[in-house]
Coordinates of C-alpha atoms in Angstrom, one line a residue:
M642 CA -10.7 22.7 -34.4
E643 CA -13.6 20.3 -33.8
N644 CA -13.6 17.6 -31.2
L645 CA -12.5 14.3 -32.4
N646 CA -15.2 12.3 -30.4
L647 CA -13.0 9.3 -30.3
L648 CA -14.6 7.9 -27.2
P649 CA -18.1 8.0 -25.6
E650 CA -18.2 10.2 -22.5
S651 CA -18.7 7.1 -20.3
Y652 CA -15.3 5.8 -21.6
V653 CA -13.7 9.1 -20.9
Q654 CA -15.0 9.1 -17.3
A655 CA -13.8 5.5 -16.9
A656 CA -10.4 6.4 -18.1
W657 CA -10.2 9.3 -15.7
F658 CA -11.2 7.0 -12.9
V659 CA -8.5 4.5 -13.7
G660 CA -6.0 7.3 -13.9
A661 CA -7.0 8.5 -10.5
L662 CA -6.6 4.9 -9.1
L663 CA -3.1 4.9 -10.6
F664 CA -2.4 8.1 -8.8
I665 CA -3.4 6.5 -5.5
F666 CA -1.3 3.4 -6.2
G667 CA 1.6 5.7 -7.1
L668 CA 1.3 7.7 -3.9
K669 CA 1.1 4.5 -1.9
G670 CA 4.3 3.3 -3.6
M671 CA 6.0 6.6 -2.7
S672 CA 5.4 6.0 1.0
S673 CA 8.5 3.7 1.1
P674 CA 12.0 4.3 -0.3
A675 CA 12.1 0.7 -1.6
T676 CA 9.0 1.2 -3.8
A677 CA 9.2 5.0 -4.5
R678 CA 10.5 4.6 -8.0
K679 CA 7.7 2.2 -9.0
G680 CA 5.2 4.6 -7.4
I681 CA 6.4 7.5 -9.5
V682 CA 6.1 5.3 -12.6
W683 CA 2.6 4.3 -11.8
A684 CA 1.6 7.9 -11.1
G685 CA 3.1 8.8 -14.5
Y686 CA 1.0 6.2 -16.2
G687 CA -2.0 7.7 -14.6
M688 CA -1.1 11.2 -15.7
V689 CA -0.6 10.0 -19.3
L690 CA -4.0 8.2 -19.3
A691 CA -5.8 11.3 -17.8
I692 CA -4.3 13.5 -20.5
V693 CA -5.2 11.2 -23.4
A694 CA -8.7 10.9 -22.0
T695 CA -9.0 14.7 -21.8
F696 CA -8.4 15.0 -25.5
C697 CA -11.5 12.8 -26.1
V698 CA -13.9 14.8 -24.0
P699 CA -17.1 15.6 -26.0
G700 CA -17.1 19.3 -27.0
M701 CA -13.4 19.8 -26.3
Q702 CA -11.7 22.4 -28.5
N703 CA -8.4 24.2 -28.9
F704 CA -6.4 21.0 -29.4
A705 CA -3.5 22.9 -30.9
L706 CA -3.2 25.2 -27.8
I707 CA -3.4 22.2 -25.5
A708 CA -0.8 20.3 -27.4
A709 CA 1.5 23.3 -27.5
A710 CA 1.2 23.8 -23.7
L711 CA 2.0 20.1 -23.2
V712 CA 5.1 20.2 -25.4
I713 CA 6.4 23.5 -23.9
G714 CA 5.7 22.4 -20.3
G715 CA 7.0 18.9 -20.8
A716 CA 10.2 20.2 -22.4
V717 CA 10.8 22.7 -19.6
A718 CA 10.2 20.0 -17.0
W719 CA 12.4 17.4 -18.7
I720 CA 15.3 19.8 -19.2
S721 CA 15.1 21.3 -15.7
G722 CA 14.6 17.8 -14.1
K723 CA 17.7 16.5 -15.8
K724 CA 19.9 19.5 -14.9
V725 CA 18.8 20.2 -11.4
K726 CA 21.3 19.4 -8.6
M727 CA 20.2 17.2 -5.8
T728 CA 21.0 20.1 -3.4
D729 CA 18.5 22.3 -5.4
M730 CA 15.7 19.7 -5.3
P731 CA 13.8 21.4 -2.4
Q732 CA 13.4 24.7 -4.4
M733 CA 12.4 22.7 -7.5
V734 CA 9.7 20.9 -5.5
A735 CA 8.6 24.3 -4.1
I736 CA 8.3 26.0 -7.5
Y737 CA 6.6 23.0 -9.2
N738 CA 4.1 22.8 -6.3
G739 CA 3.5 26.5 -6.8
M740 CA 2.8 25.9 -10.5
G741 CA 0.1 23.4 -9.5
G742 CA -1.6 25.9 -7.2
G743 CA -1.3 28.6 -9.9
A744 CA -2.9 26.2 -12.4
A745 CA -5.8 25.5 -10.1
A746 CA -6.3 29.3 -9.5
A747 CA -6.1 29.9 -13.3
I748 CA -8.8 27.3 -14.0
A749 CA -11.1 29.1 -11.4
A750 CA -10.3 32.5 -12.9
I751 CA -11.4 31.2 -16.4
E752 CA -14.6 29.8 -15.0
F753 CA -15.4 33.0 -13.3
A754 CA -14.6 35.1 -16.4
K755 CA -16.9 32.9 -18.6
G756 CA -19.8 33.7 -16.3
D757 CA -21.4 30.3 -16.8
A758 CA -24.0 29.4 -14.3
H759 CA -22.8 26.8 -11.6
S760 CA -24.5 25.3 -8.6
T761 CA -24.0 27.0 -5.3
I762 CA -21.8 24.2 -4.1
A763 CA -19.7 24.4 -7.3
T764 CA -19.3 28.1 -6.9
I765 CA -18.2 27.8 -3.3
L766 CA -15.6 25.1 -4.2
A767 CA -14.4 27.2 -7.1
V768 CA -13.9 30.2 -4.8
L769 CA -12.1 28.0 -2.2
G770 CA -9.9 26.5 -4.8
A771 CA -9.0 29.9 -6.3
M772 CA -8.1 31.3 -2.9
I773 CA -6.1 28.2 -1.8
G774 CA -4.4 27.9 -5.2
S775 CA -3.4 31.6 -5.2
V776 CA -1.9 31.5 -1.7
S777 CA 0.0 28.3 -2.7
F778 CA 1.3 29.9 -5.8
T779 CA 2.8 33.0 -4.4
G780 CA 3.8 31.3 -1.1
S781 CA 5.6 28.6 -3.0
C782 CA 7.4 31.2 -5.2
I783 CA 8.6 32.9 -2.0
A784 CA 9.7 29.5 -0.6
W785 CA 11.7 28.9 -3.9
A786 CA 13.3 32.4 -3.7
K787 CA 14.4 31.8 -0.1
L788 CA 15.8 28.3 -0.7
Q789 CA 17.5 29.5 -3.9
G790 CA 19.1 32.4 -2.0
V791 CA 17.3 35.1 -4.0
I792 CA 15.8 36.4 -0.8
K793 CA 18.6 36.4 1.8
K794 CA 16.7 37.3 4.9
A795 CA 13.2 36.8 6.3
P796 CA 11.9 40.4 6.7
R797 CA 9.0 40.8 9.1
L798 CA 6.5 43.6 8.7
P799 CA 5.4 45.7 11.6
A800 CA 2.1 44.2 13.0
Q801 CA 2.7 41.2 10.7
N802 CA 0.0 39.1 12.2
V803 CA -2.5 41.9 12.0
I804 CA -1.8 42.4 8.3
N805 CA -2.0 38.6 7.7
T806 CA -5.4 38.5 9.5
L807 CA -6.8 41.5 7.7
L808 CA -5.7 40.1 4.3
L809 CA -7.3 36.8 5.1
L810 CA -10.6 38.4 6.2
V811 CA -10.7 40.6 3.1
T812 CA -10.0 37.6 0.8
I813 CA -12.8 35.6 2.5
G814 CA -15.1 38.6 2.3
L815 CA -14.5 39.1 -1.4
G816 CA -15.0 35.4 -1.9
V817 CA -18.4 35.5 -0.1
M818 CA -19.4 38.4 -2.3
M819 CA -18.5 36.4 -5.4
I820 CA -20.7 33.5 -4.2
L821 CA -23.6 35.7 -3.4
N822 CA -23.4 37.7 -6.6
A823 CA -22.6 34.9 -9.0
P824 CA -21.7 35.3 -11.8
A825 CA -19.5 38.0 -10.2
D826 CA -18.4 41.3 -11.7
N827 CA -14.9 41.3 -13.3
N828 CA -13.6 44.0 -11.0
L829 CA -14.7 41.9 -8.0
I830 CA -12.9 38.8 -9.4
I831 CA -9.7 40.7 -10.1
G832 CA -9.7 42.2 -6.6
F833 CA -10.3 38.8 -5.1
F834 CA -7.3 37.3 -6.9
I835 CA -5.0 40.2 -6.2
V836 CA -5.7 40.1 -2.4
A837 CA -5.3 36.2 -2.4
L838 CA -2.0 36.4 -4.2
V839 CA -0.7 39.1 -1.8
L840 CA -1.8 37.0 1.2
G841 CA 0.3 34.1 0.1
F842 CA 3.3 36.4 -0.4
I843 CA 3.0 38.3 2.9
V844 CA 2.3 35.2 5.0
T845 CA 5.3 33.3 3.7
L846 CA 7.9 36.1 3.5
P847 CA 8.9 36.2 7.2
I848 CA 9.0 32.4 7.7
G849 CA 12.6 31.2 8.3
G850 CA 14.5 28.4 6.7
A851 CA 14.2 26.1 9.8
D852 CA 10.4 26.0 9.2
M853 CA 10.6 25.7 5.4
P854 CA 10.2 21.9 5.1
V855 CA 6.8 22.2 6.9
V856 CA 5.8 25.2 4.8
I857 CA 6.6 23.3 1.5
S858 CA 4.6 20.3 2.7
L859 CA 1.7 22.6 3.7
F860 CA 1.6 24.3 0.3
N861 CA 1.7 20.9 -1.3
A862 CA -1.5 20.0 0.6
F863 CA -3.0 23.4 -0.4
T864 CA -2.3 22.7 -4.1
G865 CA -3.9 19.2 -3.8
L866 CA -7.1 20.6 -2.2
A867 CA -7.3 23.4 -4.8
V868 CA -7.0 20.9 -7.7
G869 CA -9.6 18.7 -6.1
F870 CA -12.1 21.5 -5.7
E871 CA -11.6 22.7 -9.3
G872 CA -12.0 19.1 -10.4
Y873 CA -15.5 19.2 -9.0
V874 CA -16.2 22.4 -10.8
L875 CA -15.1 20.8 -14.1
G876 CA -16.7 17.5 -13.4
N877 CA -13.4 15.7 -13.7
P878 CA -13.1 12.7 -11.3
A879 CA -9.4 12.3 -11.9
L880 CA -8.7 15.8 -10.6
I881 CA -11.1 15.3 -7.7
I882 CA -9.6 12.0 -6.5
A883 CA -6.0 12.9 -7.2
G884 CA -6.3 16.4 -5.7
I885 CA -8.0 15.2 -2.5
V886 CA -5.6 12.3 -2.0
V887 CA -2.6 14.6 -2.4
G888 CA -4.3 17.2 -0.2
A889 CA -4.9 14.6 2.5
A890 CA -1.4 13.1 2.3
G891 CA 0.1 16.6 2.4
T892 CA -1.9 17.6 5.4
L893 CA -0.9 14.5 7.3
L894 CA 2.7 14.9 6.4
T895 CA 2.6 18.6 7.5
L896 CA 1.1 17.7 10.9
L897 CA 3.7 14.9 11.4
M898 CA 6.5 17.3 10.6
A899 CA 5.1 20.0 12.8
K900 CA 4.9 17.5 15.6
A901 CA 8.5 16.5 15.0
M902 CA 9.4 20.1 15.6
N903 CA 7.0 20.4 18.6
R904 CA 5.5 23.4 16.9
S905 CA 1.9 24.0 15.8
L906 CA 1.1 25.3 12.3
S907 CA -0.1 28.6 13.8
N908 CA 3.3 29.0 15.4
I909 CA 5.1 28.2 12.2
L910 CA 3.0 30.6 10.1
F911 CA 2.6 33.4 12.6
V912 CA 5.3 33.1 15.2
P913 CA 8.7 32.7 13.5
M914 CA 11.5 30.9 15.4
D915 CA 13.4 33.6 17.2
A916 CA 16.9 32.6 18.3
G917 CA 17.3 35.8 20.3
G918 CA 14.0 35.7 22.1
G919 CA 13.7 35.0 25.8
E920 CA 16.2 34.5 28.5
Q921 CA 18.3 31.6 27.3
Q922 CA 20.7 29.7 29.5
A923 CA 24.4 30.2 29.0
I924 CA 26.2 27.2 27.5
E925 CA 29.1 26.0 29.6
G926 CA 32.2 24.5 28.2
T927 CA 34.2 25.0 25.0
M928 CA 34.3 23.6 21.5
K929 CA 37.1 21.0 21.2
E930 CA 38.7 20.4 17.8
I931 CA 39.7 17.1 16.4
G932 CA 41.8 16.2 13.3
S933 CA 40.9 13.9 10.5
V934 CA 43.4 11.3 11.7
D935 CA 41.9 11.0 15.2
A936 CA 38.4 11.0 13.8
A937 CA 39.3 8.2 11.4
A938 CA 40.8 6.2 14.3
L939 CA 37.8 6.6 16.5
M940 CA 35.5 5.2 13.8
R941 CA 38.0 2.5 12.6
Y942 CA 38.2 0.9 16.0
A943 CA 34.6 1.4 16.9
S944 CA 32.0 -1.4 17.1
K945 CA 29.1 0.8 16.1
V946 CA 28.9 4.2 14.3
I947 CA 25.7 6.2 13.7
I948 CA 25.8 8.9 11.1
V949 CA 23.5 11.9 11.3
P950 CA 23.3 13.8 8.0
G951 CA 22.0 17.3 7.7
Y952 CA 21.8 20.1 5.1
G953 CA 25.6 20.6 5.3
M954 CA 26.0 17.2 3.7
A955 CA 23.8 18.4 0.8
V956 CA 25.6 21.6 0.3
A957 CA 29.0 19.9 0.3
H958 CA 27.8 17.1 -2.1
A959 CA 29.3 14.7 0.4
Q960 CA 26.9 11.8 0.2
H961 CA 29.0 9.7 -2.2
K962 CA 32.2 10.2 -0.1
I963 CA 30.2 9.3 3.0
W964 CA 29.0 6.0 1.5
E965 CA 32.6 5.2 0.4
M966 CA 33.7 5.8 4.0
V967 CA 30.9 3.5 5.3
E968 CA 32.0 0.7 2.9
I969 CA 35.5 0.9 4.2
L970 CA 34.3 0.8 7.9
E971 CA 32.0 -2.2 7.2
K972 CA 34.8 -4.1 5.6
E973 CA 36.7 -3.7 8.9
G974 CA 33.7 -5.1 10.9
V975 CA 32.2 -1.8 12.1
E976 CA 28.4 -1.6 12.2
V977 CA 27.2 1.6 10.6
K978 CA 23.7 3.1 10.5
F979 CA 22.2 6.4 9.3
A980 CA 19.8 8.4 11.5
I981 CA 17.3 10.7 9.8
H982 CA 15.3 13.4 11.5
P983 CA 11.9 14.1 10.0
V984 CA 12.8 17.8 9.3
A985 CA 16.5 17.3 8.4
G986 CA 17.3 19.2 5.2
R987 CA 15.1 21.6 3.3
M988 CA 12.1 19.4 2.3
P989 CA 10.5 16.2 3.5
G990 CA 12.7 13.2 2.8
H991 CA 15.6 15.4 1.6
M992 CA 18.3 13.3 3.3
N993 CA 16.7 10.1 2.2
V994 CA 16.9 11.2 -1.4
L995 CA 20.5 12.2 -1.2
L996 CA 21.6 8.9 0.4
A997 CA 19.6 6.9 -2.1
E998 CA 21.4 8.8 -4.9
A999 CA 24.7 7.7 -3.4
G1000 CA 23.6 4.1 -3.3
V1001 CA 23.0 3.7 0.4
P1002 CA 20.8 0.6 1.0
Y1003 CA 17.4 1.4 2.5
D1004 CA 17.9 -1.0 5.4
K1005 CA 20.7 1.2 6.7
I1006 CA 18.5 4.3 7.0
F1007 CA 16.4 4.7 10.2
D1008 CA 14.1 7.5 11.4
L1009 CA 14.1 9.1 14.8
D1010 CA 11.9 6.6 16.6
E1011 CA 13.7 3.6 15.2
I1012 CA 17.3 4.7 16.0
N1013 CA 17.2 6.9 19.1
A1014 CA 17.5 4.1 21.6
E1015 CA 20.7 2.9 19.9
F1016 CA 22.8 6.0 20.4
A1017 CA 23.6 5.0 23.9
Q1018 CA 25.3 1.8 22.6
A1019 CA 27.1 3.7 19.8
D1020 CA 30.9 4.3 20.0
V1021 CA 30.7 7.2 17.7
A1022 CA 27.9 9.5 16.4
L1023 CA 29.1 11.3 13.3
V1024 CA 27.1 14.5 12.7
I1025 CA 27.5 16.0 9.3
G1026 CA 26.1 19.5 8.8
A1027 CA 23.1 19.0 11.2
N1028 CA 22.3 21.5 13.9
D1029 CA 18.8 21.8 15.6
V1030 CA 17.9 18.1 15.1
V1031 CA 20.7 17.1 17.5
N1032 CA 20.6 20.0 19.9
P1033 CA 20.1 18.6 23.5
A1034 CA 18.8 22.1 24.5
A1035 CA 15.5 20.8 23.1
R1036 CA 15.4 18.5 26.1
T1037 CA 16.9 20.6 28.9
N1038 CA 16.6 24.3 28.2
K1039 CA 13.0 25.6 28.7
S1040 CA 14.0 29.0 27.4
S1041 CA 15.2 27.6 24.0
P1042 CA 13.0 28.2 21.0
I1043 CA 13.2 24.5 20.2
Y1044 CA 12.5 23.2 23.7
G1045 CA 10.3 20.1 23.5
M1046 CA 11.3 19.3 19.9
P1047 CA 12.0 15.6 19.5
I1048 CA 15.7 15.3 18.6
L1049 CA 18.2 12.6 17.6
A1050 CA 20.0 11.6 20.8
A1051 CA 23.5 11.9 19.3
D1052 CA 24.8 13.4 22.6
Q1053 CA 24.3 10.0 24.3
A1054 CA 26.9 8.3 22.1
Q1055 CA 30.3 7.6 23.7
N1056 CA 32.0 10.0 21.2
V1057 CA 30.5 12.6 19.0
I1058 CA 32.3 14.0 15.9
V1059 CA 30.7 17.0 14.2
I1060 CA 31.8 18.0 10.7
K1061 CA 31.0 21.7 10.4
R1062 CA 32.4 24.5 8.2
G1063 CA 32.8 27.0 11.1
K1064 CA 31.7 27.9 14.6
G1065 CA 28.6 29.7 13.6
T1066 CA 25.0 28.7 14.5
G1067 CA 22.8 26.7 12.2
Y1068 CA 20.1 27.9 9.8
S1069 CA 17.7 28.8 12.6
G1070 CA 20.4 30.8 14.4
I1071 CA 20.2 28.8 17.6
E1072 CA 23.4 27.9 19.4
N1073 CA 23.9 24.1 19.8
A1074 CA 24.7 22.8 23.3
L1075 CA 25.9 19.5 21.8
F1076 CA 29.1 21.2 20.5
Y1077 CA 30.2 22.1 24.0
T1078 CA 29.7 18.7 25.7
E1079 CA 32.7 16.7 26.9
N1080 CA 32.2 13.9 24.5
C1081 CA 31.9 16.1 21.4
K1082 CA 34.8 17.0 19.0
M1083 CA 34.6 19.4 16.1
L1084 CA 36.1 18.6 12.7
Y1085 CA 36.1 22.0 10.9
G1086 CA 35.7 22.2 7.1
D1087 CA 33.4 21.3 4.2
A1088 CA 32.1 17.8 4.5
Q1089 CA 33.3 16.4 1.2
P1090 CA 37.1 17.2 1.7
M1091 CA 36.9 16.3 5.4
V1092 CA 35.4 12.9 4.7
G1093 CA 37.9 12.5 1.9
E1094 CA 40.7 13.0 4.5
I1095 CA 39.1 10.5 6.8
I1096 CA 38.9 7.9 4.0
A1097 CA 42.6 8.5 3.2
N1098 CA 43.5 7.9 6.8
L1099 CA 41.3 4.8 7.1
K1100 CA 43.1 3.2 4.2
T1101 CA 46.4 3.6 6.0
M1102 CA 45.2 1.9 9.1
G1103 CA 44.4 -1.4 7.5

């Protein structure tokens, strides 16, 4: 099918540029919960404009295939987006991110297979984009499988870091050969992609769930960079700007989250968190149980309550019940705030999304730096399914794998109530010293029914 030539090339370039600006405005809007929805809409407008402009590129062909891909991909995204549970959102983000990396790698593969002459810079960027996109694709697929429960454990190969290093060196070596021998032989291209895909698989496989939010953010940055590099190869400013902006934002977020865990990226990728490693101090004391009646009374007659949500809240779908409980407490004059740790949940902003879904106002949600000083003045800290982010061992136990990690100071509240399904450790496998402190009481059970019992008791207290 012949190109329609609806617009001069300068108009197409201008449309791509405007689309890229809309991506930037959208990303800026997504930096705040209050403007996130508008940001997504603006970014959506930018994507629509970029797609329409692409149809008008001089020399463009295969419109039927492009339209079919848009219809199929759009339908899959629409249906899955409508059906996905909020608790499954992390794995959806992971797999969609992986698709972006895979698309960038596929673009590079097609360019290599065509054998067209490119400048040395374009060839280098194509190879880098192909490598990064391939690693992001398989790595994100593994992240999805672990979050979805398809992969139950985090197996670690013998000499894992040696294998990782060798695969990386081989990938780089093959990439250099492709650059020096451009246009490269098909066997060299195939070998390069196979090793790059295996690298993403092997590197991600042993990483535990406690590190998964950082890994998802890192692969998001990888995908952005890969898209930006391939945009240069294709001469598409929208891909260049959007990809580099996403890559930069993802990199910054990854570093901030790693800092929030007091772990470097090299530790996260090559030194998995080991709950059994080292000589850890024995935890003194016992876990003390509390009933829903007493828990309700502590909060009903408190002046200030700080709620710390974690992944357990997401699993139990308890966010709506929690907000119902907060509304009752506030009617009785209790001040209630939410404290969010940067790595709470299974993806960046996971808890914020869940609370927003339940209708919790943004001005009641505070991050670690904003809220930590207030725990000492709180009558009750209610911890719902969170573990490492409130573990005081991060401050006191130098042998703990999480020592030095900034935590929410829930232990400094006058009373701490922890809603937890059982006495087991959290996702990282590290025992929580908070549960054994004198001011902490355990309310065992799934968060939704337990909060439901608290609500019922609050209503009888009047």
